[in-house]
Amino acid sequence: MSWDDFALAFFSLDILRQACPILLSGLVQTLLLSAMVVPLGLFGGVLLALLATVRSPFVRWPLMAWVDVFRSLPPLVLLIFVYAGLPFAGLEVSAWGAVAIGFFLNTGAYYGEILRAGIESVPAGQVEAARSTGLSRGQAMAWVVLPQAVRNMLPDLISNTLEVVKLTSIASVVALPELLFQARQAQSVTFNATPIVAAAVAYFVLLWPVVRLLSRLENRQLAGRR
Amino acid sequence: MTGWERFADSFLNARVAAEYLPKIVEGFGLTVVLALCIIAAGLAAGLALAVVRSLGVRPLNWLIIFAVDLFRALPPLVVIALFYFGLPAAGLSLSGFAAAWLALSLVLMAFSEEIFWAGITAVPKGQWEAARSTGLGFLPTLRLVVLPQALRITIPPLTNRTIAITKNTALASVVAVPEILGAAQAGVSFGFNPTPLTLGAAAYLVLFLPVVVLGRWIETRFAWKR
Amino acid sequence: MAAIVRAHGIHKHFGALHVLRGVDLEVAERELVFVIGPSGSGKSTLLRCLNRLEEPSGGRIEVDGIDMLDRRTDINRARQRIGMVFQSFNLYPHMTALGNVALALRQVLKLPRGEAEGRARAALERVGLADRAGHYPGQLSGGQQQRVAIARAVALEPRVMLFDEPTSALDPELVGGVLQAMRELRESGMTMVVVSHEMGFARAAADRVVFMDHGLVVEQGAPEAVFGAPREERTRAFIRQIDRH
């Protein structure tokens, strides 16, 4: 295969021009999807992390089981289960609805773990000092614990958010017309790999700055761990 | 039929379960094989890249950093699609299994290189100097002094990352690999009953729940020794 | 003199461990009580029970007329009247010295920002750190951090101050500044309960010394009596050990 053939198959400007509108619409859907599932997952995570501050074993153990079950199920399995399974129970869900439920369960469990670890990373003396000056449990949480926790867990939060944005690509499996789905459509119509390559480039351009930032933060964190 | 009976008939149907269980078990075997292949290739390649990076050859390092960033930024499903749907345009056809294996190994390579590298840089310079001053060469120093210390601190993040990427084997169902999810989905469309999905979810829990719990245990154990 | 702290029959269990076995402690207004004893004697636990950072397993505690163990007591309001200073300072690392002192003034006393910061600044001035108001804890020495912690407690104008080994985490050359701040507090008439090994300070400033061992008060009295002529053998042994250092 000559270089020209190769370029034609993967980097054809002609094909790119044709596929551009549909790819752009996919990109918009991917961004909308991310704007929905990241807050949704964070919301689920905050709920779980707040529940984790309850010390009763009747809360703690079921909570841990919940988190571990949804961290064990691959997100795609969860999504298919909701999308293809629930209609059999008489519950029709749209692709968007299925993605929302699946991500709430999966992403929420991951965010929940990160938030919990962040809260626990703040020394007990901090809460004691706050309570000794008369701050309530909630005030101590809001003013003393959370600001420190967020700083400690920032790399993990960013890293998880990156993974969530990448994960939106599985919505293509339930025919939600996001970037990967549209690229596949374009590819199957044109019999040319350029649309998929273009989609990959779009993801890379979008997420590369985040990866750079993260790798800097993580290096610092691991080095500080010794 | 009561609601529960209808639910059980759909999701926990013994007849359907018996019929499709063998397929799910086969899928389970395939998932395990695929996962092990990914772990072996991904971790080996990641460690190799980290070692090469420690040699400090500038252009080589830029190349490594670019490859790592690339596979951290791209969604795994996009990489799989690129290999499976894209390569045939270059006259190169990969099986679904090979495409999933190659794609996920590259992703794991990227993430593990980053972690291994952070571990190596976290070992103080004095360790290198002490070993070199006793006449040890570069590679023996790396292998006998630096890596043992580096690997220890990389174990918790590496375990969690490896689990997360291994769970992506479910994505192989998209490229027609009859692993657990693929087998389950085939069962649903042939049997017109979602019980195979329930079985599939259960199979994933059997496979990953122990690993997730192990990861949690490793994290607390290593945190303790800090 | 009226007692401002009345603790009677305080018990505390940690699982199978019986850390306090019926301790009585009364502190009069403007009195400085020094609590000494070997590690594990329960002196810090007693202090932490007084503002209910630890929940006593039994007994009665009254501070400034408020029943501390009554379920109906608003514990957050009660704690405003009881300042506490910790061994490890426990300053909030994400806030400046001024922010540390002002937090409770704004959130608990609900003072407007300007007034809270004014009072916080005055409290920092009292411990000689007005010029460090904008510094973060990480930029301060251990001694300065502890003085900020004292200011944080004093700013709430408490009726009693509890000190839990305030100088044991400090390098020797930094102890003086903290003791100076405590001395000035004492001269202003503050009621204080101090758990510490600073025997020189105890001799000079304490009204009464309480010696604890194995969860009980073994002996108490004026400093010259307890240090000079201890009645109990356990007290004598402990003081001999401390003096050797």
Short mmCIF file of N, CA and C in Angstrom, two decimals, chain A residues 125-126 128-136 139 143-144 147-148 151, chain C residues 48 76 79 82 86 90-95 103-104 107-108 152 156:
data_model
loop_
_atom_site.label_atom_id
_atom_site.label_comp_id
_atom_site.label_asym_id
_atom_site.label_seq_id
_atom_site.Cartn_x
_atom_site.Cartn_y
_atom_site.Cartn_z
N GLY A 125 -8.22 16.48 64.34
CA GLY A 125 -7.99 17.68 65.16
C GLY A 125 -8.64 18.92 64.58
N GLN A 126 -8.79 18.94 63.25
CA GLN A 126 -9.41 20.09 62.60
C GLN A 126 -10.87 20.23 63.03
N GLU A 128 -12.17 18.91 65.71
CA GLU A 128 -12.19 19.18 67.16
C GLU A 128 -11.98 20.66 67.44
N ALA A 129 -10.99 21.25 66.77
CA ALA A 129 -10.72 22.67 66.98
C ALA A 129 -11.96 23.48 66.63
N ALA A 130 -12.59 23.14 65.49
CA ALA A 130 -13.77 23.89 65.06
C ALA A 130 -14.91 23.72 66.06
N ARG A 131 -15.14 22.48 66.48
CA ARG A 131 -16.23 22.24 67.42
C ARG A 131 -15.95 22.91 68.76
N SER A 132 -14.67 22.99 69.16
CA SER A 132 -14.35 23.59 70.47
C SER A 132 -14.64 25.08 70.47
N THR A 133 -14.73 25.71 69.28
CA THR A 133 -15.08 27.13 69.27
C THR A 133 -16.58 27.31 69.06
N GLY A 134 -17.33 26.21 69.10
CA GLY A 134 -18.78 26.32 69.04
C GLY A 134 -19.39 26.11 67.68
N LEU A 135 -18.56 25.79 66.65
CA LEU A 135 -19.15 25.52 65.34
C LEU A 135 -19.92 24.21 65.39
N SER A 136 -21.07 24.15 64.69
CA SER A 136 -21.86 22.93 64.65
C SER A 136 -21.17 21.94 63.70
N GLN A 139 -21.40 23.23 60.18
CA GLN A 139 -20.52 24.37 59.95
C GLN A 139 -19.07 23.93 59.85
N TRP A 143 -16.96 24.80 56.51
CA TRP A 143 -15.93 25.82 56.55
C TRP A 143 -14.53 25.28 56.77
N VAL A 144 -14.43 24.13 57.43
CA VAL A 144 -13.10 23.64 57.79
C VAL A 144 -12.73 22.37 57.02
N PRO A 147 -13.24 22.59 52.47
CA PRO A 147 -12.22 23.34 51.71
C PRO A 147 -10.88 22.61 51.66
N GLN A 148 -10.50 21.94 52.75
CA GLN A 148 -9.24 21.20 52.74
C GLN A 148 -9.37 19.91 51.95
N ARG A 151 -9.11 20.38 48.18
CA ARG A 151 -7.74 20.57 47.72
C ARG A 151 -7.00 19.24 47.65
N ARG C 48 -10.80 17.05 77.87
CA ARG C 48 -11.67 16.95 76.69
C ARG C 48 -13.11 16.61 77.06
N ASN C 76 -23.12 23.78 71.17
CA ASN C 76 -22.31 24.74 70.42
C ASN C 76 -22.27 26.10 71.10
N ARG C 79 -20.02 25.78 74.19
CA ARG C 79 -18.58 25.73 73.89
C ARG C 79 -17.99 27.11 73.61
N ILE C 82 -16.16 28.14 76.56
CA ILE C 82 -15.02 27.33 76.99
C ILE C 82 -14.00 27.31 75.86
N PHE C 86 -4.98 23.26 71.75
CA PHE C 86 -4.57 21.87 71.56
C PHE C 86 -3.06 21.73 71.47
N ASN C 90 -3.81 22.62 65.69
CA ASN C 90 -5.02 22.44 64.89
C ASN C 90 -5.50 23.73 64.25
N LEU C 91 -4.57 24.53 63.76
CA LEU C 91 -5.00 25.70 62.98
C LEU C 91 -5.49 25.21 61.62
N TYR C 92 -6.46 25.95 61.03
CA TYR C 92 -6.97 25.58 59.72
C TYR C 92 -5.96 26.02 58.66
N PRO C 93 -5.35 25.07 57.95
CA PRO C 93 -4.24 25.44 57.06
C PRO C 93 -4.67 26.27 55.85
N HIS C 94 -5.97 26.24 55.53
CA HIS C 94 -6.42 26.96 54.33
C HIS C 94 -6.88 28.37 54.65
N MET C 95 -6.71 28.81 55.89
CA MET C 95 -7.11 30.17 56.25
C MET C 95 -5.92 30.91 56.86
N LEU C 103 -13.25 32.94 62.09
CA LEU C 103 -14.27 31.99 61.61
C LEU C 103 -15.44 31.82 62.58
N ALA C 104 -15.13 31.50 63.84
CA ALA C 104 -16.22 31.26 64.79
C ALA C 104 -16.96 32.56 65.11
N GLN C 107 -19.31 32.76 62.13
CA GLN C 107 -20.27 31.67 61.93
C GLN C 107 -21.06 31.34 63.19
N VAL C 108 -20.45 31.50 64.35
CA VAL C 108 -21.15 31.13 65.58
C VAL C 108 -21.80 32.36 66.20
N ARG C 152 -7.49 32.50 68.83
CA ARG C 152 -8.74 31.96 68.27
C ARG C 152 -9.73 31.64 69.40
N LEU C 156 -13.41 34.63 71.42
CA LEU C 156 -14.82 34.35 71.73
C LEU C 156 -15.19 34.80 73.14
#
